Short mmCIF file of C-alpha atoms in Angstrom, two decimals:
data_model
loop_
_atom_site.label_atom_id
_atom_site.label_comp_id
_atom_site.label_asym_id
_atom_site.label_seq_id
_atom_site.Cartn_x
_atom_site.Cartn_y
_atom_site.Cartn_z
CA MET H 1 34.07 3.46 31.41
CA ASN H 2 34.25 4.67 27.84
CA TYR H 3 31.98 2.18 26.09
CA GLU H 4 31.49 4.71 23.38
CA LYS H 5 35.00 4.60 22.25
CA LEU H 6 35.19 0.73 22.31
CA ALA H 7 31.95 0.44 20.23
CA GLU H 8 33.44 2.84 17.72
CA LEU H 9 36.71 0.95 17.47
CA ILE H 10 34.79 -2.29 16.72
CA PHE H 11 32.17 -0.77 14.41
CA PRO H 12 33.62 2.39 12.87
CA ASN H 13 31.39 2.17 9.78
CA ILE H 14 28.09 1.67 11.64
CA ASP H 15 26.31 5.00 11.62
CA LYS H 16 22.79 3.92 12.24
CA THR H 17 20.97 3.10 15.45
CA PRO H 18 18.40 0.50 16.60
CA ASP H 19 15.64 3.19 16.37
CA TYR H 20 16.46 3.82 12.61
CA TYR H 21 15.58 0.00 11.92
CA LEU H 22 12.65 0.03 14.12
CA ALA H 23 11.19 2.91 12.24
CA LYS H 24 12.14 1.19 8.93
CA TYR H 25 10.27 -2.01 10.02
CA PRO H 26 7.20 -0.71 11.77
CA GLU H 27 4.37 -2.74 13.25
CA ARG H 28 2.48 -4.58 10.53
CA ASN H 29 -0.83 -3.02 9.49
CA LEU H 30 -2.84 -6.48 9.84
CA PRO H 31 -6.42 -7.37 11.03
CA GLU H 32 -6.73 -7.99 14.68
CA GLY H 33 -5.66 -11.55 15.64
CA ALA H 34 -3.59 -12.07 12.60
CA ASN H 35 -0.53 -14.10 13.03
CA VAL H 36 2.92 -13.51 11.54
CA THR H 37 5.09 -16.82 11.13
CA ARG H 38 8.10 -17.82 9.42
CA TYR H 39 9.77 -20.97 8.11
CA ALA H 40 13.48 -20.20 8.70
CA PRO H 41 15.71 -23.12 7.60
CA SER H 42 19.41 -23.07 7.20
CA PRO H 43 20.79 -23.94 3.63
CA THR H 44 23.06 -26.85 5.08
CA GLY H 45 21.26 -29.71 3.25
CA PHE H 46 18.07 -30.62 1.20
CA GLN H 47 14.69 -30.73 2.70
CA HIS H 48 13.38 -33.39 4.90
CA ILE H 49 9.83 -34.19 5.97
CA GLY H 50 10.38 -32.61 9.39
CA GLY H 51 10.91 -29.40 7.49
CA VAL H 52 7.46 -29.81 5.50
CA PHE H 53 5.80 -30.63 9.02
CA SER H 54 7.18 -27.49 10.49
CA ALA H 55 6.45 -25.19 7.69
CA LEU H 56 2.82 -26.74 7.37
CA ILE H 57 2.11 -25.54 10.93
CA ASP H 58 3.59 -22.21 10.39
CA GLU H 59 1.73 -21.66 6.94
CA ARG H 60 -1.66 -22.86 8.45
CA ILE H 61 -1.38 -20.69 11.64
CA ALA H 62 -0.82 -17.66 9.55
CA THR H 63 -3.12 -18.21 6.74
CA GLN H 64 -5.98 -19.05 8.78
CA SER H 65 -5.60 -15.95 10.89
CA ASN H 66 -5.33 -13.72 7.77
CA GLY H 67 -1.64 -13.17 8.62
CA VAL H 68 1.60 -13.36 7.12
CA PHE H 69 3.87 -16.44 6.37
CA TYR H 70 7.37 -15.85 5.24
CA LEU H 71 10.57 -17.62 4.42
CA ARG H 72 13.83 -16.59 5.86
CA ILE H 73 17.14 -18.12 5.04
CA GLU H 74 19.43 -18.38 8.11
CA ASP H 75 22.78 -18.83 6.46
CA THR H 76 25.17 -17.51 9.05
CA ASP H 77 27.06 -20.88 9.18
CA GLN H 78 28.23 -20.60 5.69
CA LYS H 79 30.97 -23.16 6.04
CA ARG H 80 28.21 -25.70 6.17
CA GLU H 81 26.01 -24.21 3.29
CA VAL H 82 25.16 -26.72 0.57
CA GLU H 83 24.90 -25.52 -2.97
CA GLY H 84 21.39 -25.68 -4.36
CA ALA H 85 19.74 -25.85 -0.98
CA ILE H 86 17.94 -22.68 -1.00
CA GLU H 87 16.21 -23.39 -4.32
CA ASP H 88 15.43 -26.99 -3.09
CA THR H 89 13.65 -25.42 0.01
CA ILE H 90 11.53 -22.98 -2.15
CA ALA H 91 10.77 -25.65 -4.65
CA THR H 92 9.75 -28.16 -2.12
CA MET H 93 7.34 -25.60 -0.27
CA ASN H 94 5.72 -24.79 -3.64
CA ASN H 95 5.39 -28.46 -4.47
CA PHE H 96 3.37 -29.10 -1.26
CA GLY H 97 1.21 -25.93 -1.74
CA LEU H 98 3.05 -24.10 1.15
CA LYS H 99 3.04 -20.70 -0.35
CA PHE H 100 4.85 -17.66 1.17
CA ASN H 101 3.56 -14.22 1.32
CA GLU H 102 7.02 -12.75 1.65
CA GLY H 103 10.70 -13.83 1.72
CA MET H 104 13.29 -15.43 -0.70
CA THR H 105 11.77 -16.67 -3.90
CA GLY H 106 15.13 -17.89 -5.15
CA GLU H 107 18.84 -17.66 -4.26
CA HIS H 108 19.23 -14.06 -5.08
CA SER H 109 15.46 -12.92 -5.25
CA GLU H 110 12.70 -12.04 -2.88
CA ILE H 111 9.46 -10.33 -2.19
CA GLY H 112 8.29 -8.18 0.81
CA THR H 113 9.35 -5.08 2.56
CA TYR H 114 10.69 -6.53 5.91
CA GLY H 115 13.92 -7.95 4.31
CA PRO H 116 16.62 -8.79 3.31
CA TYR H 117 15.27 -12.27 4.16
CA ARG H 118 18.49 -13.85 3.98
CA GLN H 119 20.78 -13.22 7.05
CA SER H 120 24.10 -13.10 5.39
CA LEU H 121 22.66 -9.80 3.82
CA ARG H 122 21.66 -8.45 7.22
CA LYS H 123 25.23 -7.98 8.62
CA GLU H 124 24.71 -4.22 9.02
CA ILE H 125 21.59 -4.59 10.91
CA TYR H 126 23.26 -7.11 13.39
CA GLU H 127 26.20 -5.01 13.80
CA THR H 128 24.12 -1.95 14.52
CA PHE H 129 22.44 -3.72 17.43
CA ALA H 130 25.83 -5.26 18.57
CA LYS H 131 27.17 -1.63 18.61
CA ASP H 132 24.43 -0.44 20.75
CA LEU H 133 24.79 -3.25 23.34
CA ILE H 134 28.52 -2.34 23.69
CA LYS H 135 27.68 1.27 24.18
CA LYS H 136 25.53 0.28 26.93
CA GLY H 137 27.95 -2.11 28.55
CA LEU H 138 25.76 -5.09 27.69
CA ALA H 139 28.17 -6.87 25.46
CA TYR H 140 32.05 -7.12 25.32
CA PRO H 141 35.07 -8.56 23.30
CA CYS H 142 36.22 -11.87 24.11
CA PHE H 143 39.87 -12.73 23.38
CA CYS H 144 39.95 -16.33 24.71
CA THR H 145 41.68 -18.72 22.52
CA PRO H 146 40.36 -22.25 21.89
CA ASP H 147 42.86 -23.74 24.04
CA GLU H 148 41.93 -21.08 27.04
CA LEU H 149 38.29 -22.18 26.38
CA ASN H 150 39.26 -25.78 26.71
CA ALA H 151 41.08 -25.29 29.81
CA ILE H 152 37.99 -23.58 31.40
CA ARG H 153 35.90 -26.45 30.60
CA GLU H 154 38.24 -28.90 31.95
CA LYS H 155 38.56 -26.75 35.27
CA GLN H 156 34.68 -26.81 35.34
CA THR H 157 34.42 -30.50 34.73
CA ALA H 158 37.04 -31.12 37.73
CA GLU H 159 34.97 -28.77 39.94
CA LYS H 160 31.64 -30.27 38.97
CA VAL H 161 30.55 -26.86 37.84
CA THR H 162 27.92 -26.17 35.02
CA PRO H 163 30.10 -25.84 31.84
CA GLY H 164 30.07 -22.60 29.83
CA TYR H 165 31.45 -18.88 29.85
CA HIS H 166 29.77 -17.56 33.05
CA GLY H 167 30.55 -15.99 36.29
CA GLU H 168 34.29 -16.27 37.30
CA TYR H 169 34.81 -18.41 34.50
CA ALA H 170 33.97 -15.51 32.06
CA ILE H 171 37.54 -14.17 32.15
CA CYS H 172 37.13 -11.54 29.59
CA ARG H 173 33.97 -10.18 30.97
CA ASN H 174 35.74 -7.80 33.48
CA LEU H 175 38.54 -6.49 31.29
CA SER H 176 38.51 -2.79 31.48
CA VAL H 177 37.62 -0.96 28.22
CA ASP H 178 41.26 0.39 27.84
CA GLU H 179 42.54 -3.24 28.12
CA ALA H 180 40.08 -4.24 25.47
CA ILE H 181 40.91 -1.26 23.12
CA ALA H 182 44.71 -2.15 23.66
CA ARG H 183 44.28 -5.69 22.64
CA ILE H 184 42.04 -4.88 19.60
CA GLU H 185 44.53 -2.20 18.47
CA LYS H 186 47.38 -4.80 18.95
CA GLY H 187 45.45 -7.09 16.51
CA ASP H 188 44.24 -9.65 18.81
CA ALA H 189 41.47 -11.85 17.44
CA TYR H 190 38.18 -11.63 19.36
CA ILE H 191 34.62 -12.38 19.34
CA LEU H 192 31.65 -10.52 20.84
CA ARG H 193 29.66 -11.81 23.93
CA LEU H 194 26.46 -10.78 25.55
CA LYS H 195 27.05 -9.73 29.18
CA SER H 196 24.40 -11.88 30.64
CA PRO H 197 22.43 -10.04 33.49
CA GLY H 198 20.96 -13.58 34.50
CA ASN H 199 21.41 -15.72 37.64
CA SER H 200 20.81 -19.36 37.32
CA ALA H 201 19.40 -19.21 40.97
CA ASN H 202 16.40 -17.32 39.62
CA ARG H 203 13.72 -18.85 37.46
CA VAL H 204 11.71 -17.58 34.63
CA GLU H 205 8.14 -18.64 33.88
CA PHE H 206 7.05 -18.99 30.32
CA HIS H 207 3.75 -20.14 28.48
CA ASP H 208 4.40 -22.30 25.64
CA LEU H 209 1.41 -22.62 23.20
CA ILE H 210 1.92 -26.44 22.99
CA LYS H 211 3.87 -27.28 26.10
CA GLY H 212 1.87 -25.12 28.47
CA ASP H 213 3.35 -23.39 31.36
CA ILE H 214 7.06 -24.04 31.83
CA SER H 215 9.71 -22.75 34.06
CA PHE H 216 13.54 -22.69 33.70
CA PRO H 217 16.51 -21.04 35.39
CA GLU H 218 17.72 -17.77 34.10
CA ASN H 219 20.39 -17.84 31.49
CA ASP H 220 23.77 -16.82 33.20
CA GLN H 221 25.97 -17.65 29.99
CA ASP H 222 27.79 -14.97 28.34
CA ILE H 223 26.80 -16.32 24.96
CA VAL H 224 28.62 -15.34 21.63
CA ILE H 225 26.66 -12.80 19.50
CA ILE H 226 29.12 -12.00 16.95
CA LYS H 227 31.47 -14.62 15.47
CA SER H 228 35.13 -14.24 14.50
CA ASP H 229 34.11 -14.07 10.99
CA GLY H 230 31.74 -11.07 11.70
CA LEU H 231 28.63 -12.95 11.23
CA PRO H 232 26.08 -13.38 14.13
CA THR H 233 25.29 -16.50 15.87
CA TYR H 234 21.71 -18.01 15.35
CA HIS H 235 20.67 -16.79 18.94
CA PHE H 236 21.47 -13.03 18.20
CA ALA H 237 20.35 -13.12 14.65
CA HIS H 238 17.02 -14.77 15.28
CA ALA H 239 16.10 -12.41 17.97
CA ILE H 240 16.72 -9.42 15.98
CA ASP H 241 15.00 -10.58 12.72
CA ASP H 242 11.99 -11.81 14.43
CA ALA H 243 11.49 -8.56 16.22
CA LEU H 244 12.14 -6.50 12.98
CA MET H 245 10.11 -8.78 10.84
CA ARG H 246 7.37 -8.50 13.53
CA THR H 247 6.94 -12.26 13.96
CA THR H 248 4.21 -12.94 16.37
CA HIS H 249 4.54 -16.75 16.66
CA VAL H 250 7.76 -18.75 16.47
CA ILE H 251 6.92 -22.35 15.90
CA ARG H 252 9.91 -24.65 16.08
CA GLY H 253 11.05 -28.32 17.14
CA GLU H 254 11.30 -29.09 20.76
CA GLU H 255 14.98 -29.50 20.60
CA TRP H 256 15.15 -25.74 20.74
CA LEU H 257 13.29 -25.74 24.05
CA SER H 258 16.51 -25.64 25.92
CA SER H 259 17.68 -22.44 24.22
CA LEU H 260 14.47 -20.59 25.28
CA PRO H 261 16.08 -18.90 28.30
CA ILE H 262 18.75 -17.49 26.06
CA HIS H 263 16.23 -16.16 23.75
CA VAL H 264 13.93 -14.61 26.25
CA GLN H 265 16.75 -12.98 27.69
CA LEU H 266 17.96 -11.57 24.45
CA PHE H 267 14.69 -10.15 23.70
CA ASP H 268 14.61 -8.26 27.05
CA VAL H 269 18.34 -7.10 26.75
CA LEU H 270 17.56 -5.73 23.19
CA GLY H 271 14.43 -4.25 24.36
CA PHE H 272 12.12 -6.33 22.22
CA LYS H 273 8.69 -7.81 22.90
CA ALA H 274 9.24 -11.60 22.67
CA PRO H 275 7.01 -13.56 20.38
CA GLN H 276 5.03 -16.33 21.39
CA TYR H 277 6.88 -19.71 21.22
CA SER H 278 5.64 -23.14 20.37
CA HIS H 279 7.67 -26.21 20.55
CA THR H 280 6.52 -29.06 18.25
CA PRO H 281 6.93 -32.52 19.26
CA THR H 282 9.82 -34.60 17.73
CA ILE H 283 8.68 -36.83 14.67
CA MET H 284 9.26 -40.45 15.99
CA LYS H 285 9.29 -43.75 14.37
CA GLN H 286 8.23 -47.32 15.92
CA ASP H 287 11.46 -49.39 15.74
CA GLY H 288 10.66 -52.72 17.17
CA GLY H 289 9.27 -52.53 20.54
CA SER H 290 10.34 -49.02 20.98
CA LYS H 291 10.23 -45.33 19.63
CA ARG H 292 13.09 -43.36 18.13
CA LYS H 293 13.69 -40.08 16.34
CA LEU H 294 13.03 -40.33 12.59
CA SER H 295 16.48 -40.39 11.19
CA LYS H 296 17.89 -38.70 8.11
CA ARG H 297 20.57 -41.43 7.87
CA LYS H 298 18.48 -44.55 8.63
CA ASP H 299 15.07 -43.94 7.27
CA PRO H 300 14.55 -43.13 3.54
CA GLU H 301 11.04 -41.72 4.42
CA SER H 302 12.63 -38.71 6.29
CA ALA H 303 13.85 -37.36 2.92
CA VAL H 304 11.08 -35.32 0.93
CA SER H 305 12.46 -36.97 -2.34
CA TYR H 306 11.25 -40.20 -1.22
CA TYR H 307 7.67 -39.19 -1.47
CA LYS H 308 8.19 -38.08 -5.05
CA GLU H 309 10.06 -41.19 -6.03
CA GLU H 310 7.54 -43.56 -4.50
CA GLY H 311 4.75 -41.44 -6.07
CA TYR H 312 2.69 -40.02 -3.18
CA PRO H 313 0.57 -37.05 -4.04
CA THR H 314 1.63 -34.00 -2.10
CA GLN H 315 -1.94 -33.63 -0.93
CA SER H 316 -1.60 -37.17 0.71
CA VAL H 317 1.50 -36.15 2.60
CA ILE H 318 -0.09 -32.89 3.76
CA GLU H 319 -3.23 -34.84 4.85
CA TYR H 320 -1.27 -37.25 6.71
CA LEU H 321 0.96 -34.66 8.30
CA LEU H 322 -2.19 -32.77 9.58
CA ASN H 323 -3.12 -36.11 11.33
CA ILE H 324 0.05 -35.61 13.19
CA VAL H 325 -0.38 -31.85 13.78
CA ASN H 326 -3.81 -32.39 15.30
CA SER H 327 -5.45 -35.95 16.00
CA THR H 328 -8.86 -34.25 15.57
CA PHE H 329 -8.06 -34.00 11.78
CA GLU H 330 -9.10 -37.72 11.15
CA GLU H 331 -12.64 -37.26 12.69
CA TRP H 332 -12.84 -34.04 10.96
CA ARG H 333 -12.18 -35.69 7.65
CA GLU H 334 -14.60 -38.45 8.12
CA GLU H 335 -17.24 -35.73 8.85
CA ASN H 336 -16.24 -33.51 5.79
CA PRO H 337 -15.00 -36.16 3.16
CA ASP H 338 -15.20 -33.84 0.18
CA THR H 339 -13.75 -30.57 2.05
CA ASP H 340 -10.52 -29.03 1.14
CA TYR H 341 -8.03 -29.73 3.83
CA HIS H 342 -7.36 -26.02 4.12
CA GLU H 343 -10.71 -25.50 5.79
CA PHE H 344 -9.44 -27.52 8.90
CA PRO H 345 -8.59 -25.34 11.79
CA VAL H 346 -5.22 -26.08 13.12
CA ALA H 347 -4.87 -25.60 16.77
CA LEU H 348 -1.29 -25.44 18.57
CA GLU H 349 -2.95 -26.25 21.85
CA LYS H 350 -4.19 -29.34 20.46
CA MET H 351 -0.94 -30.64 19.39
CA SER H 352 0.75 -33.66 21.14
CA LYS H 353 3.14 -32.59 23.72
CA SER H 354 5.08 -35.86 23.25
CA GLY H 355 6.75 -37.35 20.20
CA ALA H 356 4.54 -37.62 17.08
CA LEU H 357 4.74 -41.01 15.67
CA PHE H 358 5.24 -41.23 11.93
CA ASP H 359 3.64 -44.43 10.53
CA ILE H 360 4.22 -45.24 6.83
CA VAL H 361 1.42 -47.62 6.67
CA LYS H 362 -1.24 -44.93 8.02
CA LEU H 363 0.24 -42.51 5.35
CA HIS H 364 -0.48 -45.02 2.75
CA ASP H 365 -4.12 -45.58 3.98
CA VAL H 366 -4.54 -41.81 3.93
CA SER H 367 -3.28 -41.68 0.40
CA LYS H 368 -5.50 -44.35 -0.66
CA ASN H 369 -8.46 -42.14 0.57
CA VAL H 370 -7.20 -39.02 -1.14
CA ILE H 371 -6.45 -40.69 -4.59
CA CYS H 372 -9.79 -42.47 -4.75
CA LYS H 373 -11.46 -39.13 -4.81
CA PHE H 374 -9.44 -37.95 -7.89
CA ASN H 375 -11.40 -38.01 -11.11
CA ALA H 376 -9.92 -40.08 -14.12
CA ASP H 377 -8.44 -36.87 -15.68
CA VAL H 378 -6.56 -36.00 -12.50
CA VAL H 379 -5.29 -39.37 -11.87
CA TYR H 380 -4.19 -39.49 -15.55
CA ASP H 381 -2.29 -36.14 -15.30
CA ASN H 382 -0.64 -37.06 -11.92
CA TYR H 383 0.26 -40.46 -12.91
CA THR H 384 2.09 -39.62 -16.31
CA THR H 385 3.83 -36.68 -14.53
CA TRP H 386 5.38 -39.27 -12.15
CA ALA H 387 5.76 -41.97 -14.82
CA LYS H 388 7.48 -39.57 -17.09
CA GLU H 389 10.40 -39.40 -14.64
CA PHE H 390 10.23 -42.75 -12.68
CA ASP H 391 8.64 -45.32 -15.08
CA LYS H 392 9.42 -44.27 -18.93
CA GLU H 393 7.79 -47.57 -20.29
CA MET H 394 4.47 -47.02 -18.54
CA TYR H 395 4.46 -43.45 -19.43
CA ASP H 396 4.90 -44.19 -23.11
CA LEU H 397 2.13 -46.90 -23.02
CA VAL H 398 -0.31 -44.88 -20.99
CA THR H 399 0.12 -41.68 -23.11
CA ALA H 400 0.01 -43.55 -26.31
CA ASN H 401 -3.42 -44.99 -25.35
CA GLU H 402 -4.66 -41.71 -23.42
CA ALA H 403 -8.43 -42.58 -23.99
CA VAL H 404 -8.29 -46.12 -23.06
CA SER H 405 -5.97 -45.05 -20.01
CA LYS H 406 -8.66 -42.65 -18.66
CA GLU H 407 -11.35 -45.38 -18.96
CA ILE H 408 -8.95 -47.64 -16.87
CA PHE H 409 -8.44 -44.95 -14.29
CA ASN H 410 -12.24 -44.33 -14.18
CA ILE H 411 -13.40 -47.93 -13.24
CA ASP H 412 -15.48 -47.78 -10.22
CA LYS H 413 -14.78 -44.12 -9.83
CA GLU H 414 -18.27 -42.77 -10.03
CA GLY H 415 -20.16 -44.56 -7.38
CA PRO H 416 -20.57 -43.61 -3.77
CA LYS H 417 -17.65 -45.70 -2.78
CA PRO H 418 -14.89 -45.45 -5.33
CA ARG H 419 -12.27 -48.10 -5.41
CA LYS H 420 -9.02 -47.65 -3.58
CA ASP H 421 -6.52 -49.22 -5.81
CA PHE H 422 -3.65 -47.07 -5.42
CA GLY H 423 -1.97 -45.53 -2.56
CA LYS H 424 1.07 -44.20 -4.53
CA TRP H 425 1.81 -43.96 -8.13
CA ASN H 426 4.52 -46.63 -8.17
CA GLU H 427 1.62 -49.07 -7.54
CA VAL H 428 -0.04 -48.43 -10.73
CA ARG H 429 1.79 -50.65 -12.95
CA GLU H 430 0.95 -53.78 -11.21
CA LYS H 431 -2.60 -52.99 -10.91
CA ILE H 432 -3.25 -52.13 -14.66
CA TYR H 433 -0.39 -53.66 -16.49
CA TYR H 434 -2.75 -56.32 -18.17
CA PHE H 435 -4.59 -53.77 -20.21
CA PHE H 436 -1.28 -53.39 -22.19
CA ASP H 437 -0.29 -56.42 -24.44
CA GLU H 438 3.36 -55.52 -24.47
CA LEU H 439 3.33 -56.25 -20.53
CA PHE H 440 0.74 -58.83 -20.27
CA TYR H 441 2.18 -61.32 -22.83
CA ALA H 442 5.57 -60.84 -21.37
CA GLU H 443 4.55 -62.17 -17.86
CA ALA H 444 6.20 -65.55 -16.94
CA LYS H 445 3.50 -68.41 -17.06
CA GLU H 446 4.41 -69.27 -13.30
CA ASN H 447 3.25 -65.80 -12.28
CA ILE H 448 -0.22 -66.36 -13.48
CA GLU H 449 -2.96 -66.56 -10.55
CA PHE H 450 -5.62 -69.19 -10.56
CA PRO H 451 -8.75 -69.22 -8.25
CA LYS H 452 -8.36 -71.52 -5.37
CA ASN H 453 -8.58 -75.22 -6.26
CA ILE H 454 -8.55 -74.68 -10.06
CA ASP H 455 -5.63 -75.98 -12.26
CA LEU H 456 -4.64 -74.93 -15.70
CA GLU H 457 -6.26 -77.86 -17.23
CA GLU H 458 -9.68 -77.04 -15.63
CA ALA H 459 -9.27 -73.46 -16.49
CA LYS H 460 -8.73 -74.14 -20.14
CA ARG H 461 -11.82 -76.50 -20.25
CA VAL H 462 -13.86 -73.58 -18.95
CA ILE H 463 -12.33 -71.05 -21.37
CA THR H 464 -12.84 -73.48 -24.46
CA GLU H 465 -16.67 -73.33 -23.61
CA TYR H 466 -16.94 -69.71 -22.55
CA LYS H 467 -15.07 -68.50 -25.70
CA LYS H 468 -17.96 -69.85 -27.72
CA ILE H 469 -20.72 -68.13 -26.04
CA PHE H 470 -18.90 -64.77 -25.18
CA ASP H 471 -20.90 -61.65 -26.53
CA ILE H 472 -19.56 -58.39 -25.56
CA THR H 473 -22.75 -56.53 -26.95
CA LYS H 474 -24.96 -57.68 -23.92
CA ASP H 475 -25.56 -55.62 -20.86
CA GLN H 476 -24.00 -56.78 -17.66
CA ASP H 477 -26.95 -58.61 -16.34
CA SER H 478 -27.44 -60.64 -19.45
CA TRP H 479 -23.73 -61.26 -19.70
CA PHE H 480 -23.74 -62.72 -16.01
CA GLY H 481 -26.93 -64.70 -16.85
CA ASP H 482 -24.95 -66.45 -19.70
CA LEU H 483 -21.71 -67.08 -17.41
CA LYS H 484 -24.26 -68.69 -14.58
CA THR H 485 -25.95 -70.81 -17.39
CA LEU H 486 -22.48 -72.21 -18.61
CA ALA H 487 -21.19 -72.50 -15.05
CA ALA H 488 -24.17 -74.87 -14.34
CA GLU H 489 -23.58 -76.85 -17.59
CA LEU H 490 -19.84 -77.41 -16.65
CA GLY H 491 -20.67 -78.60 -13.11
CA TYR H 492 -20.43 -75.42 -10.90
CA ALA H 493 -22.98 -74.39 -8.55
CA THR H 494 -24.89 -71.27 -9.27
CA ASP H 495 -26.06 -70.51 -5.75
CA ARG H 496 -24.04 -70.65 -2.38
CA LYS H 497 -26.80 -72.38 -0.60
CA SER H 498 -26.71 -75.55 -2.90
CA PHE H 499 -22.95 -75.53 -2.68
CA LYS H 500 -22.85 -75.43 0.96
CA LYS H 501 -25.40 -78.28 1.03
CA ASP H 502 -23.41 -80.56 -1.07
CA PRO H 503 -20.05 -79.30 -2.02
CA ASP H 504 -18.88 -82.62 -3.43
CA ALA H 505 -21.60 -82.51 -5.93
CA PHE H 506 -19.99 -79.40 -7.73
CA LYS H 507 -16.67 -78.53 -9.13
CA GLY H 508 -16.97 -75.13 -7.46
CA MET H 509 -19.10 -71.96 -7.61
CA VAL H 510 -20.13 -69.68 -10.35
CA SER H 511 -17.56 -67.19 -8.86
CA ASP H 512 -14.83 -69.64 -9.87
CA VAL H 513 -15.98 -69.62 -13.45
CA ALA H 514 -15.75 -65.94 -13.31
CA GLY H 515 -12.45 -66.20 -11.68
CA ILE H 516 -11.14 -68.50 -14.46
CA VAL H 517 -12.31 -65.70 -17.09
CA ARG H 518 -10.68 -63.21 -15.05
CA THR H 519 -7.19 -65.14 -15.02
CA ALA H 520 -7.37 -65.73 -18.83
CA LEU H 521 -7.81 -62.04 -19.45
CA THR H 522 -5.65 -60.52 -16.68
CA HIS H 523 -3.53 -63.28 -15.14
CA ARG H 524 -4.65 -62.00 -11.76
CA ALA H 525 -7.17 -63.46 -9.19
CA ASN H 526 -8.27 -59.88 -7.74
CA THR H 527 -8.99 -57.04 -10.27
CA PRO H 528 -11.78 -54.46 -10.56
CA ASP H 529 -15.19 -55.35 -12.18
CA LEU H 530 -14.73 -58.13 -14.67
CA TYR H 531 -17.40 -57.00 -17.16
CA THR H 532 -15.84 -53.48 -17.27
CA ILE H 533 -12.37 -54.86 -17.93
CA MET H 534 -13.92 -56.79 -20.90
CA GLN H 535 -15.62 -53.69 -22.17
CA ILE H 536 -12.58 -51.81 -22.15
CA LEU H 537 -10.42 -54.49 -23.74
CA GLY H 538 -12.92 -54.90 -26.63
CA GLU H 539 -14.32 -58.04 -28.51
CA GLU H 540 -11.16 -58.58 -30.55
CA LYS H 541 -8.71 -58.34 -27.73
CA VAL H 542 -10.83 -60.53 -25.35
CA GLN H 543 -11.01 -63.33 -27.90
CA GLU H 544 -7.41 -63.15 -28.74
CA ARG H 545 -6.46 -63.54 -24.92
CA PHE H 546 -8.73 -66.53 -24.85
CA THR H 547 -7.02 -68.10 -27.65
CA LYS H 548 -3.54 -67.51 -26.47
CA PHE H 549 -4.64 -68.71 -22.84
CA LEU H 550 -5.53 -72.06 -24.40
CA GLU H 551 -2.00 -72.20 -25.99
CA LEU H 552 -0.29 -72.16 -22.57
#
């Protein structure tokens, strides 16, 4: 059969061969054991947390083996492309510290010698391999209309046969070359299909680096490789790209597991060595008593923008995702509290084989641990960056009082157990607002928090007396000694043993007196160290707040 003539008719302008591209993109000169991975999103929407999860694994597997991590944009479905999605992908990855060695750096720019890294710019490459398959009788034009394909599916459904274009149902498969040429010359529309050599009665054994050993029937479907618009399908393009870009590890979601028979077959038919595949578990969410897939539509935390808006540091999100990637990360972090997370060795074989549970409460706990280790300058820089976009009032107040703000952010920071006040930046306002008169005096009276069993009248009695003896120049021990003395004079117990022995003999404990002072100065029952707060506020402001409290 004259396959050569058919190939030339379909691709008259293709004069290169597969060998040309195999020589153009040679084996990479990398250290032994180095892995080449890729993050290959479609620009059909903005980034979600599953994309960061996937890219993190790719980046770690490549980087920790001294390999290559590259970005490939898979834009063959151009009808669904969203404007700005490529830039969003690149910005998101950079923001999370996931740096690419090669690939797209902008919508029209790239770095690396294995490109183009955008599939729509690789059309000639795909056509070269498709032409070669036609020459070998391994691919053919299919002229079936949508109505004919629907009729085939209906027939298969009625006969309870596996749906698809295969066997006797692949009606264009056995067209003679002359018939195919005649129809093309007549102007009939067509697509190109792979002539599958598979038999579903046979099974293929494969080792997935996460799932382990798996077995599946051979692919017998004559899949589409070139669409009517001349662009390749995902299946065909990814096989060629991964081979020519010398990808060693394809790490992707388990929803692609069912496509593995097709992809293994494509690599074989094209004469390529298949990469090692790893199918990551789907990110799940607890919903009532059951688990379900994290939903872009239902769950705000699925969107990357959510973490920026809430004010979670990117490091917190990465450390939490590493907990999902490998459960051993939590133990490693406890043993290495101050070590950069990049030192943690990610292992594919240690990933969960089933759904990974995303827990926003756990993320918040992880984030508290991350933020508490930031020094005051880092907290200030991170917070003001966030507040500038999401809380302009706080941004203005904090930046106008930079020195004081850094003192606030440094409270209980330098000890062996730093405070864990914040899990995200949108919690900062509530935790520090009382340092700023503009916010403190605007608070409604009914929102003021008092120690348990203390009313406003008793609180005013205590503050009236404490105001007379307050001395900011004393050290903390002397300051507390004065507070204890006053507490005793006002009828409060200064030791727990005495109070427990006869609670009715006292108005409360010395801690209640400290709590009343705290209420007058902060309107809150729970704050960092009271003495430190007073030192930051200063003598004048403390006295002013006592005075105004007595006017309530």
